[in-house]
Amino acid sequence: MPAPVKQHASDSEVHIDIDKDVGYNETPVIKIDSNKHDTMNGNGTLAHSKPKPVNISEVVQKARNTFNSGITRPLDWRKKQLKSLLKMYEENKNAMIDALVKDLRRSKTEAILLEVDYLINDLSNTLNNFDEWTKPEQPPKGIVNVLDDVVIYNDPYGVVLVVGAWNYPLQLLLLPMAGAIAAGNVVIVKPSELAVATSQFIAETLPKYLDNDAVLIIEGGPEEMTELLKHKLDYIFYTGGTNVGKIVYAAATKHLTPVTLELGGKSPVYIDNTVDMEVTVKRVLWGKFINVGQTCIAPDYILCSKEVQDKFVEISKNVLKEWYGEDPQKSPDLCRIINNRHFSRLQALVDASKDKIAVGGRYDAQDRFVAPTIVKNVTTSDKIMEDEIFGPILPIVPVENAYEAIQFINSREKPLVLYVFSTNKEVTKKLVENTSSGGMCVNDTVMQMGVDTLPFGGVGNSGIGAYHGKKSFDTFTHKKSCLVRNFAAIGEKLASGRYPPYSDGKLKLISTLMKKRQAPSFTYLPHFIAFALGVGLSYGIFAWQKVASEEL
Amino acid sequence: MPAPVKQHASDSEVHIDIDKDVGYNETPVIKIDSNKHDTMNGNGTLAHSKPKPVNISEVVQKARNTFNSGITRPLDWRKKQLKSLLKMYEENKNAMIDALVKDLRRSKTEAILLEVDYLINDLSNTLNNFDEWTKPEQPPKGIVNVLDDVVIYNDPYGVVLVVGAWNYPLQLLLLPMAGAIAAGNVVIVKPSELAVATSQFIAETLPKYLDNDAVLIIEGGPEEMTELLKHKLDYIFYTGGTNVGKIVYAAATKHLTPVTLELGGKSPVYIDNTVDMEVTVKRVLWGKFINVGQTCIAPDYILCSKEVQDKFVEISKNVLKEWYGEDPQKSPDLCRIINNRHFSRLQALVDASKDKIAVGGRYDAQDRFVAPTIVKNVTTSDKIMEDEIFGPILPIVPVENAYEAIQFINSRDHPLVLYLFSKQRKIHKLFTEQTRSGSLCVNDTIMFYSVDTLPFGGVGNSGIGAYHGKKSFDTFTHKKSCLVRNFAAIGEKLASGRYPPYSDGKLKLISTLMKKRQAPSFTYLPHFIAFALGVGLSYGIFAWQKVASEEL
């Protein structure tokens, strides 16, 4: 019996209704309208002709059967799938670029650098380290367990759902999918329905390369998503906006499903007056205008002094002219806004900022084009500071100093990334220690994504969990701790103090045995042994030489 | 406007009602009655006289203010708190034993081994490794980032809620609390209201040792819990039953709060015929009857062949007589059931198993005593196989072989632990690979819990997340990835291929630069250097000796 819940009066398009499930007696009824600010995912109905209707229950059941059959567990099988995926990337570069052109009018450079190459590099890294990552870990053990084996196994969760977003429709879907496969899971992938061409590309191409029983594709929008979330899944990996993220999280609780939520937020940039301003401007504008700002880690707004603001704006004018020419609409390097709804949202933001625009400000509804725009002297009360911008508009909020910037940042939700530009180590340290954000990047933007040893993810409203590199593998892996003992008489004798009838003597014995002591560190023992070996060997050789020479 | 939700008609006692919150426009309304099977936590109203009413909003606000003030961040402060906590353990051993006697008639041996010593050992381990764990990590970086710093900082989440359980009312509350403090958080602890004396002990003693602004105690039951969960918290760590666990999880989604849920489940034991049966029986019964089975990692039921069943029962009779004497009710070593509700639940289970009882079967309502009981020839349809037993009743379910046991296990929810007794490596491998559980312990019970390098936690219905040892610290830490670049001309030059106007030449350059290559492994380089140093040094000494001797 679904409960009536107050209807949200806004111009909502999503209506995810998670119904009661028979299996759990008091399932929370969740029925939430996403509001207009959900920028990344799941909003809007399916824009292209609906794919042949799939029975989602059947797909989930099939996924469950595949996992139960055990075929996804052997390491060889996983490696084969991953290699085949790599082949898919290599063989379909042009098709991928084409899909991105259709969906976002993405330039070749951005398509290759930010999606295709990025996927290839991450997967190569996974394959290079696959044997290492998948090996059961043998953590150090104390003196009590010398006779035992202590192992941590890498178990797959089972059936994993990966939900992609439209802004980087390949990367944000296929990168976590690869992690899930590497970890031995069966994966159900749901591409974003808003990136129509890419969704179609995935639905058509992936099955040619991957095991169709183990990687299942569900195309569709909120309706399909709602249906999917009713089922028991073993892990949910969602990339998208915060509001739908909350719905997904709430749905996951029904079956106690763990989640990774890669959400967004307004990522600030703080710039002080110690920087190389020319380089700073380029690095900020590049991070902002790739994919015309439709990037979850794009710098959202700048905090700096009025002086810095003026310099930034001046240099920006030249840089933008150099990059996109006199009429940026004619530049082949600027993407377009994904759909009309988002265009209108951005148009409204530009209009609301009219009086404060320092650069740009033009838009063209026909072409879904919004020019790179910088807005000056913005204050907290301005509309543009309400939600994640997710478009090519860059507001500058003047602050007096780093302290004020920190206060400003801490008064808002925790961002996905905090960008700091300063050559003053003290300032950097202040920001590192006194703010909280998913990640940080100092003196550049977006490039932190290129470091595979840095886990990527949000905190607070910007998300839960992380991935990239080994962390992608670990995200989809349950670390199963294991102690293996044996029946040796000595072990039984030592531990028999635990059995009743209890006595103070027995307690003392076992308590002493279990006591935690500061263990001597053996970290440098191998080095010491190697050194001693070197000395020993040399000595041996000299001794032998001596004997040999004496014999002469 | 809270929505009306269907009322659950059962004998529910908990009524956690998470109301709408003004902050989030479409908060899911959660109103769930826990049912009678929630064994570990939050069920029942406050049994002792209510503590002076606290204003929970004020407590949470105070916690928030403390965190914002920054006092919990300095490592010295954290260490001081942890050392003071250690002092609290050392100075209050008797008081802790007394509280456990009052709540559970716990014997001194079990109080010391399973709670007091356990807490001391874990905390000593944390203090021994504190500097190491809290240091920012510097992960390896590729050739592209040689000029950059790559760091992962350990950020506290902020305000953390730790909810304890009544069965190990000290350990399950204070161990995660210590982890949260070590990570620099402000902690709100809620002891279980069912362990009355211990809750009181904590409320009275903790404030004498820890900073009262940074560690806040809220005593109470479902009412207080419900109120607490309405507030925004930055992390929730809950130990208890699966049903309340789901409620806590659902409540956490409102503010996108990450959680650790330490839940329960029916942990199976498989025994084959290759074992040392005497030792096996002792290890299983010990794990089952400590705290008279009120242990989340207690063996819940046994799977074995009929032959093994008979041997197990025979030996059990002797072992139990040896441990607890002719009348176990007179043994000082057996705990009592926590309250009448749980006693009735267990009484019903014994009564329902009447025809199949092989050992024990007595109970005494007055004394809340249930004798160690073994039930033979149990089948899936028996009442005792429905839910986690959480008492001193051990059913044996006959199966033909290991394969049947695996099928049996896989047909149910993932258990918290799987116990396996066998000398055959191939059986170990079979179970390890083909079943899923939070942890696995071979040829013993409970002891895996004391290995500090093994993370402890469930999977599926037995929980989300893990702790113990370093993992406790990591659980309460947000790993903040950070890339630090500089303005050096060479770095800017190399990366400038990313800027528009784009060209194939620039793309090729940057693409080549970012390409992932199999890096040569430098793991053994330090050893090689040490060896070379040894050789070099020896050579030097010999050369010097030679010169010196020639000079003579």
mmCIF file of C-alpha atoms in Angstrom, chain A residues 112-346:
data_model
loop_
_atom_site.group_PDB
_atom_site.id
_atom_site.type_symbol
_atom_site.label_atom_id
_atom_site.label_comp_id
_atom_site.label_asym_id
_atom_site.label_seq_id
_atom_site.Cartn_x
_atom_site.Cartn_y
_atom_site.Cartn_z
ATOM 1 C CA ILE A 112 39.838 11.517 -26.669
ATOM 2 C CA LEU A 113 41.498 13.118 -23.654
ATOM 3 C CA LEU A 114 38.578 13.109 -21.246
ATOM 4 C CA GLU A 115 36.843 9.891 -22.206
ATOM 5 C CA VAL A 116 38.458 7.483 -24.667
ATOM 6 C CA ASP A 117 42.105 7.806 -23.619
ATOM 7 C CA TYR A 118 41.064 8.116 -20.020
ATOM 8 C CA LEU A 119 39.213 4.812 -20.198
ATOM 9 C CA ILE A 120 42.102 3.135 -21.996
ATOM 10 C CA ASN A 121 44.659 4.363 -19.480
ATOM 11 C CA ASP A 122 42.590 3.298 -16.498
ATOM 12 C CA LEU A 123 41.925 -0.134 -17.958
ATOM 13 C CA SER A 124 45.587 -0.633 -18.915
ATOM 14 C CA ASN A 125 46.480 0.239 -15.364
ATOM 15 C CA THR A 126 43.951 -2.276 -14.060
ATOM 16 C CA LEU A 127 45.293 -4.993 -16.347
ATOM 17 C CA ASN A 128 48.909 -4.180 -15.441
ATOM 18 C CA ASN A 129 48.099 -4.546 -11.755
ATOM 19 C CA PHE A 130 45.376 -7.157 -11.955
ATOM 20 C CA ASP A 131 47.372 -10.050 -10.487
ATOM 21 C CA GLU A 132 48.600 -7.890 -7.650
ATOM 22 C CA TRP A 133 45.201 -6.452 -6.751
ATOM 23 C CA THR A 134 43.289 -9.714 -6.868
ATOM 24 C CA LYS A 135 45.753 -11.662 -4.724
ATOM 25 C CA PRO A 136 44.406 -12.398 -1.226
ATOM 26 C CA GLU A 137 46.145 -10.123 1.246
ATOM 27 C CA GLN A 138 48.210 -11.587 4.052
ATOM 28 C CA PRO A 139 48.345 -8.873 6.672
ATOM 29 C CA PRO A 140 50.957 -8.932 9.432
ATOM 30 C CA LYS A 141 50.004 -11.045 12.437
ATOM 31 C CA GLY A 142 50.975 -10.918 16.082
ATOM 32 C CA ILE A 143 52.869 -13.447 18.127
ATOM 33 C CA VAL A 144 49.587 -15.134 19.250
ATOM 34 C CA ASN A 145 48.860 -16.139 15.683
ATOM 35 C CA VAL A 146 52.270 -17.412 14.544
ATOM 36 C CA LEU A 147 50.831 -20.887 14.050
ATOM 37 C CA ASP A 148 47.802 -19.599 12.157
ATOM 38 C CA ASP A 149 47.130 -18.211 8.705
ATOM 39 C CA VAL A 150 45.654 -14.733 8.508
ATOM 40 C CA VAL A 151 44.219 -13.868 5.108
ATOM 41 C CA ILE A 152 41.899 -11.251 3.603
ATOM 42 C CA TYR A 153 40.098 -12.557 0.519
ATOM 43 C CA ASN A 154 38.697 -10.347 -2.227
ATOM 44 C CA ASP A 155 35.081 -11.453 -2.670
ATOM 45 C CA PRO A 156 32.815 -9.981 -5.325
ATOM 46 C CA TYR A 157 29.559 -8.531 -3.978
ATOM 47 C CA GLY A 158 27.379 -10.271 -6.562
ATOM 48 C CA VAL A 159 25.036 -8.308 -8.810
ATOM 49 C CA VAL A 160 26.133 -4.705 -9.167
ATOM 50 C CA LEU A 161 24.223 -1.812 -10.683
ATOM 51 C CA VAL A 162 26.239 0.966 -12.338
ATOM 52 C CA VAL A 163 24.301 4.087 -13.287
ATOM 53 C CA GLY A 164 26.049 6.526 -15.605
ATOM 54 C CA ALA A 165 25.560 10.245 -16.175
ATOM 55 C CA TRP A 166 25.063 12.167 -19.406
ATOM 56 C CA ASN A 167 27.889 14.667 -19.079
ATOM 57 C CA TYR A 168 30.691 12.163 -19.596
ATOM 58 C CA PRO A 169 28.442 9.388 -20.805
ATOM 59 C CA LEU A 170 31.186 6.889 -21.632
ATOM 60 C CA GLN A 171 33.722 7.421 -18.891
ATOM 61 C CA LEU A 172 31.355 7.714 -15.937
ATOM 62 C CA LEU A 173 29.627 4.479 -16.917
ATOM 63 C CA LEU A 174 32.381 2.259 -18.274
ATOM 64 C CA LEU A 175 35.109 3.064 -15.769
ATOM 65 C CA PRO A 176 33.167 1.817 -12.731
ATOM 66 C CA MET A 177 31.830 -1.059 -14.842
ATOM 67 C CA ALA A 178 35.399 -2.195 -15.510
ATOM 68 C CA GLY A 179 36.119 -2.073 -11.774
ATOM 69 C CA ALA A 180 33.063 -4.186 -11.058
ATOM 70 C CA ILE A 181 34.086 -6.773 -13.660
ATOM 71 C CA ALA A 182 37.653 -6.852 -12.352
ATOM 72 C CA ALA A 183 36.260 -7.636 -8.906
ATOM 73 C CA GLY A 184 34.260 -10.601 -10.259
ATOM 74 C CA ASN A 185 30.758 -9.167 -10.175
ATOM 75 C CA VAL A 186 27.904 -9.403 -12.611
ATOM 76 C CA VAL A 187 27.136 -5.875 -13.777
ATOM 77 C CA ILE A 188 23.923 -4.223 -14.848
ATOM 78 C CA VAL A 189 24.760 -0.935 -16.556
ATOM 79 C CA LYS A 190 22.271 1.853 -17.114
ATOM 80 C CA PRO A 191 23.564 4.560 -19.444
ATOM 81 C CA SER A 192 22.007 7.989 -19.067
ATOM 82 C CA GLU A 193 18.973 8.365 -21.336
ATOM 83 C CA LEU A 194 19.859 12.011 -21.951
ATOM 84 C CA ALA A 195 22.998 11.155 -23.892
ATOM 85 C CA VAL A 196 20.951 9.435 -26.552
ATOM 86 C CA ALA A 197 23.615 8.530 -29.092
ATOM 87 C CA THR A 198 26.036 7.273 -26.489
ATOM 88 C CA SER A 199 23.369 5.173 -24.794
ATOM 89 C CA GLN A 200 22.603 3.615 -28.170
ATOM 90 C CA PHE A 201 26.290 3.077 -28.911
ATOM 91 C CA ILE A 202 26.737 1.264 -25.619
ATOM 92 C CA ALA A 203 23.660 -0.884 -26.086
ATOM 93 C CA GLU A 204 24.814 -1.913 -29.535
ATOM 94 C CA THR A 205 28.554 -2.267 -29.059
ATOM 95 C CA LEU A 206 29.147 -3.609 -25.569
ATOM 96 C CA PRO A 207 27.362 -6.941 -26.199
ATOM 97 C CA LYS A 208 29.728 -7.642 -29.086
ATOM 98 C CA TYR A 209 32.717 -7.618 -26.766
ATOM 99 C CA LEU A 210 31.532 -8.705 -23.332
ATOM 100 C CA ASP A 211 29.811 -11.796 -21.978
ATOM 101 C CA ASN A 212 26.120 -11.066 -22.419
ATOM 102 C CA ASP A 213 25.155 -13.054 -19.359
ATOM 103 C CA ALA A 214 27.512 -11.142 -17.104
ATOM 104 C CA VAL A 215 27.226 -7.583 -18.382
ATOM 105 C CA LEU A 216 23.627 -6.564 -18.894
ATOM 106 C CA ILE A 217 22.493 -3.260 -20.296
ATOM 107 C CA ILE A 218 19.275 -1.520 -19.396
ATOM 108 C CA GLU A 219 18.526 1.575 -21.423
ATOM 109 C CA GLY A 220 15.972 3.967 -20.113
ATOM 110 C CA GLY A 221 15.060 6.783 -17.806
ATOM 111 C CA PRO A 222 13.386 7.321 -14.433
ATOM 112 C CA GLU A 223 10.769 4.667 -15.108
ATOM 113 C CA GLU A 224 13.323 1.929 -15.693
ATOM 114 C CA MET A 225 15.464 3.227 -12.867
ATOM 115 C CA THR A 226 12.539 3.100 -10.457
ATOM 116 C CA GLU A 227 11.766 -0.444 -11.479
ATOM 117 C CA LEU A 228 15.431 -1.468 -11.153
ATOM 118 C CA LEU A 229 15.738 -0.036 -7.666
ATOM 119 C CA LYS A 230 12.894 -2.205 -6.430
ATOM 120 C CA HIS A 231 15.033 -5.281 -6.854
ATOM 121 C CA LYS A 232 17.621 -6.635 -4.520
ATOM 122 C CA LEU A 233 21.050 -5.626 -5.764
ATOM 123 C CA ASP A 234 24.338 -6.283 -4.005
ATOM 124 C CA TYR A 235 25.996 -2.970 -4.772
ATOM 125 C CA ILE A 236 24.826 0.273 -6.362
ATOM 126 C CA PHE A 237 27.232 2.705 -7.980
ATOM 127 C CA TYR A 238 25.508 5.909 -8.964
ATOM 128 C CA THR A 239 26.864 9.013 -10.652
ATOM 129 C CA GLY A 240 24.561 11.999 -10.876
ATOM 130 C CA GLY A 241 22.927 14.826 -9.004
ATOM 131 C CA THR A 242 22.478 15.076 -5.247
ATOM 132 C CA ASN A 243 18.681 14.891 -5.243
ATOM 133 C CA VAL A 244 18.371 11.710 -7.277
ATOM 134 C CA GLY A 245 21.408 10.446 -5.344
ATOM 135 C CA LYS A 246 19.365 10.681 -2.160
ATOM 136 C CA ILE A 247 16.540 8.713 -3.758
ATOM 137 C CA VAL A 248 18.939 6.016 -4.866
ATOM 138 C CA TYR A 249 20.465 5.916 -1.393
ATOM 139 C CA ALA A 250 17.031 5.619 0.224
ATOM 140 C CA ALA A 251 16.062 2.822 -2.166
ATOM 141 C CA ALA A 252 19.293 0.972 -1.361
ATOM 142 C CA THR A 253 18.408 0.803 2.322
ATOM 143 C CA LYS A 254 15.486 -1.524 1.656
ATOM 144 C CA HIS A 255 17.805 -4.419 0.922
ATOM 145 C CA LEU A 256 20.764 -3.122 2.955
ATOM 146 C CA THR A 257 22.665 -2.548 -0.272
ATOM 147 C CA PRO A 258 25.947 -0.648 0.051
ATOM 148 C CA VAL A 259 26.400 2.269 -2.312
ATOM 149 C CA THR A 260 28.887 4.575 -3.921
ATOM 150 C CA LEU A 261 27.348 7.923 -4.756
ATOM 151 C CA GLU A 262 29.355 10.172 -7.026
ATOM 152 C CA LEU A 263 27.493 13.453 -6.772
ATOM 153 C CA GLY A 264 28.278 17.067 -7.441
ATOM 154 C CA GLY A 265 28.227 20.391 -5.692
ATOM 155 C CA LYS A 266 29.685 23.826 -6.086
ATOM 156 C CA SER A 267 33.472 23.351 -6.194
ATOM 157 C CA PRO A 268 35.177 26.597 -5.181
ATOM 158 C CA VAL A 269 38.459 28.035 -6.399
ATOM 159 C CA TYR A 270 40.493 30.221 -4.092
ATOM 160 C CA ILE A 271 43.146 32.388 -5.713
ATOM 161 C CA ASP A 272 45.540 34.604 -3.805
ATOM 162 C CA ASN A 273 47.935 37.251 -5.115
ATOM 163 C CA THR A 274 51.088 35.110 -5.033
ATOM 164 C CA VAL A 275 50.293 33.161 -8.182
ATOM 165 C CA ASP A 276 51.428 33.347 -11.778
ATOM 166 C CA MET A 277 48.172 34.909 -12.931
ATOM 167 C CA GLU A 278 48.547 34.065 -16.622
ATOM 168 C CA VAL A 279 48.966 30.361 -15.875
ATOM 169 C CA THR A 280 46.256 30.425 -13.203
ATOM 170 C CA VAL A 281 43.692 31.931 -15.551
ATOM 171 C CA LYS A 282 44.429 29.335 -18.213
ATOM 172 C CA ARG A 283 44.197 26.429 -15.793
ATOM 173 C CA VAL A 284 40.946 27.661 -14.260
ATOM 174 C CA LEU A 285 39.268 28.506 -17.557
ATOM 175 C CA TRP A 286 40.343 25.229 -19.115
ATOM 176 C CA GLY A 287 38.789 23.260 -16.239
ATOM 177 C CA LYS A 288 35.655 25.385 -16.428
ATOM 178 C CA PHE A 289 35.065 25.330 -20.159
ATOM 179 C CA ILE A 290 35.846 21.759 -21.135
ATOM 180 C CA ASN A 291 32.468 20.271 -21.975
ATOM 181 C CA VAL A 292 31.216 23.888 -21.502
ATOM 182 C CA GLY A 293 31.232 23.472 -17.762
ATOM 183 C CA GLN A 294 29.087 20.339 -17.727
ATOM 184 C CA THR A 295 31.699 18.643 -15.557
ATOM 185 C CA CYS A 296 31.127 17.533 -11.979
ATOM 186 C CA ILE A 297 34.642 18.611 -10.988
ATOM 187 C CA ALA A 298 34.551 21.892 -12.897
ATOM 188 C CA PRO A 299 35.472 24.957 -10.853
ATOM 189 C CA ASP A 300 32.071 26.354 -9.940
ATOM 190 C CA TYR A 301 32.991 29.773 -8.583
ATOM 191 C CA ILE A 302 36.073 31.802 -7.634
ATOM 192 C CA LEU A 303 36.874 33.361 -4.283
ATOM 193 C CA CYS A 304 39.552 36.057 -4.430
ATOM 194 C CA SER A 305 40.281 39.663 -3.562
ATOM 195 C CA LYS A 306 38.964 42.473 -5.766
ATOM 196 C CA GLU A 307 42.469 43.096 -7.050
ATOM 197 C CA VAL A 308 42.876 39.484 -8.115
ATOM 198 C CA GLN A 309 39.389 39.587 -9.626
ATOM 199 C CA ASP A 310 40.315 42.499 -11.851
ATOM 200 C CA LYS A 311 43.522 40.864 -13.040
ATOM 201 C CA PHE A 312 41.736 37.570 -13.592
ATOM 202 C CA VAL A 313 39.039 39.183 -15.720
ATOM 203 C CA GLU A 314 41.545 41.159 -17.785
ATOM 204 C CA ILE A 315 43.679 38.171 -18.624
ATOM 205 C CA SER A 316 40.607 36.018 -19.225
ATOM 206 C CA LYS A 317 39.509 38.283 -22.032
ATOM 207 C CA ASN A 318 42.744 37.673 -23.910
ATOM 208 C CA VAL A 319 42.865 33.976 -23.181
ATOM 209 C CA LEU A 320 39.300 33.399 -24.321
ATOM 210 C CA LYS A 321 39.906 35.337 -27.517
ATOM 211 C CA GLU A 322 43.060 33.326 -28.156
ATOM 212 C CA TRP A 323 41.228 30.051 -27.488
ATOM 213 C CA TYR A 324 37.822 30.569 -29.103
ATOM 214 C CA GLY A 325 38.309 33.566 -31.432
ATOM 215 C CA GLU A 326 36.164 36.677 -31.692
ATOM 216 C CA ASP A 327 32.916 34.726 -31.874
ATOM 217 C CA PRO A 328 33.089 31.725 -29.561
ATOM 218 C CA GLN A 329 29.937 30.278 -31.132
ATOM 219 C CA LYS A 330 32.011 29.626 -34.251
ATOM 220 C CA SER A 331 34.769 27.830 -32.369
ATOM 221 C CA PRO A 332 34.792 24.102 -33.037
ATOM 222 C CA ASP A 333 36.189 23.530 -29.551
ATOM 223 C CA LEU A 334 33.179 24.474 -27.440
ATOM 224 C CA CYS A 335 30.536 21.846 -26.653
ATOM 225 C CA ARG A 336 26.827 22.502 -26.559
ATOM 226 C CA ILE A 337 24.354 22.202 -23.690
ATOM 227 C CA ILE A 338 22.865 18.724 -23.451
ATOM 228 C CA ASN A 339 19.183 19.650 -23.842
ATOM 229 C CA ASN A 340 16.670 22.480 -23.823
ATOM 230 C CA ARG A 341 15.791 22.106 -20.189
ATOM 231 C CA HIS A 342 19.385 22.642 -19.135
ATOM 232 C CA PHE A 343 19.774 25.422 -21.662
ATOM 233 C CA SER A 344 16.817 27.272 -20.153
ATOM 234 C CA ARG A 345 18.238 26.801 -16.697
ATOM 235 C CA LEU A 346 21.550 28.365 -17.774
#
